[in-house]
Amino acid sequence: MFAAKPRINKIAFTSQQAADWTFQKLSDSATQLGARYRAAISRRNEICKRLGSDEERIAQKSRGPILSEYIEGREIAFYILPTPTRMSGGMKGLNEKAKEKIYAEMAMRAPAR
């Protein structure tokens, strides 16, 4: 699947639902990958439950990759970003300006090594 695109080293989803669908599909060929993704989502959700504010949860969710895995001989980092549309779950502080900042930071991140 990734062999045809050797320069891909990070993938960003614009919703958890899109990530869920993708990892479900990837799990068909690599069952451990799906299990590791589900564990990573569970860990992140537990961390977010303990945080006091929406701003802290936004920062936690956009801090780094949800999962980084070696696939077909290279490391690929997977990120889940807020949807660029207005349908972002109603978190306080997740306005258009905050989304622009998250997307700009994502673009500046160094590739996974």
C-alpha positions as CSV (number, residue, x, y, z in Angstrom):
1,M,0.0,0.0,0.0
2,F,2.7,2.5,1.0
3,A,5.4,1.1,-1.3
4,A,4.0,3.1,-4.2
5,K,4.5,6.3,-2.3
6,P,8.1,6.1,-0.8
7,R,8.3,9.7,0.3
8,I,5.2,9.6,2.6
9,N,6.4,9.8,6.2
10,K,3.4,11.4,7.9
11,I,-0.3,11.2,7.4
12,A,-2.8,13.6,8.9
13,F,-6.4,12.8,9.3
14,T,-9.0,15.6,9.7
15,S,-11.2,13.6,12.0
16,Q,-10.9,10.6,14.3
17,Q,-13.6,8.9,12.2
18,A,-11.4,9.1,9.1
19,A,-8.5,7.6,11.1
20,D,-10.8,4.9,12.4
21,W,-11.9,3.9,8.9
22,T,-8.3,3.9,7.6
23,F,-6.9,1.8,10.5
24,Q,-9.8,-0.6,10.1
25,K,-8.8,-1.0,6.5
26,L,-5.1,-1.3,7.3
27,S,-5.9,-3.8,10.0
28,D,-7.1,-6.2,7.2
29,S,-3.5,-6.5,6.2
30,A,-1.7,-5.8,9.5
31,T,-3.9,-6.7,12.5
32,Q,-1.4,-5.5,15.0
33,L,-1.4,-2.0,13.5
34,G,-5.2,-1.7,14.2
35,A,-4.7,-2.9,17.8
36,R,-1.9,-0.4,18.4
37,Y,-4.0,2.4,17.0
38,R,-6.9,1.5,19.3
39,A,-4.6,1.4,22.3
40,A,-3.1,4.8,21.4
41,I,-6.6,6.4,21.0
42,S,-7.6,4.9,24.4
43,R,-4.5,6.3,26.1
44,R,-5.0,9.7,24.6
45,N,-8.7,9.7,25.6
46,E,-7.7,8.8,29.2
47,I,-5.2,11.6,29.3
48,C,-7.7,14.1,27.9
49,K,-10.3,13.1,30.6
50,R,-7.9,14.2,33.3
51,L,-7.2,17.6,31.8
52,G,-9.0,20.6,33.2
53,S,-9.8,22.7,30.2
54,D,-10.8,22.4,26.5
55,E,-7.6,24.4,25.7
56,E,-5.5,21.7,27.4
57,R,-7.4,18.9,25.6
58,I,-6.8,20.7,22.2
59,A,-3.1,21.0,23.0
60,Q,-2.9,17.4,24.0
61,K,-4.7,16.1,20.9
62,S,-2.5,18.2,18.5
63,R,0.8,17.8,20.3
64,G,2.2,15.0,18.3
65,P,1.4,11.9,16.3
66,I,-1.3,9.5,17.7
67,L,0.9,6.7,16.4
68,S,4.2,6.2,14.7
69,E,4.9,2.9,13.1
70,Y,7.4,1.2,10.8
71,I,5.5,0.1,7.7
72,E,7.1,-1.3,4.6
73,G,10.6,-0.4,5.8
74,R,10.0,3.2,7.0
75,E,8.5,5.1,9.9
76,I,5.2,6.7,9.2
77,A,3.7,9.1,11.8
78,F,-0.1,9.4,12.0
79,Y,-1.8,12.5,13.2
80,I,-5.4,13.4,14.0
81,L,-6.2,17.1,13.5
82,P,-9.4,18.9,14.0
83,T,-11.7,19.1,11.0
84,P,-11.1,22.3,9.1
85,T,-14.9,22.8,8.8
86,R,-17.0,24.5,11.4
87,M,-18.1,21.0,12.7
88,S,-15.4,20.6,15.4
89,G,-17.3,19.2,18.3
90,G,-17.9,22.5,20.0
91,M,-14.7,22.6,22.1
92,K,-14.1,26.1,23.5
93,G,-11.0,27.6,22.0
94,L,-11.2,25.6,18.9
95,N,-12.0,28.4,16.6
96,E,-10.8,29.1,13.0
97,K,-7.7,30.8,14.3
98,A,-6.8,27.9,16.6
99,K,-7.3,25.4,13.8
100,E,-5.0,27.5,11.5
101,K,-2.3,27.5,14.2
102,I,-2.6,23.7,14.6
103,Y,-2.4,23.1,10.8
104,A,0.6,25.5,10.5
105,E,2.4,23.7,13.3
106,M,1.7,20.4,11.6
107,A,3.2,21.6,8.3
108,M,6.4,22.7,10.1
109,R,7.0,19.5,12.0
110,A,10.0,17.5,11.0
111,P,9.3,14.3,9.2
112,A,9.3,11.1,11.2
113,R,12.7,9.4,11.4
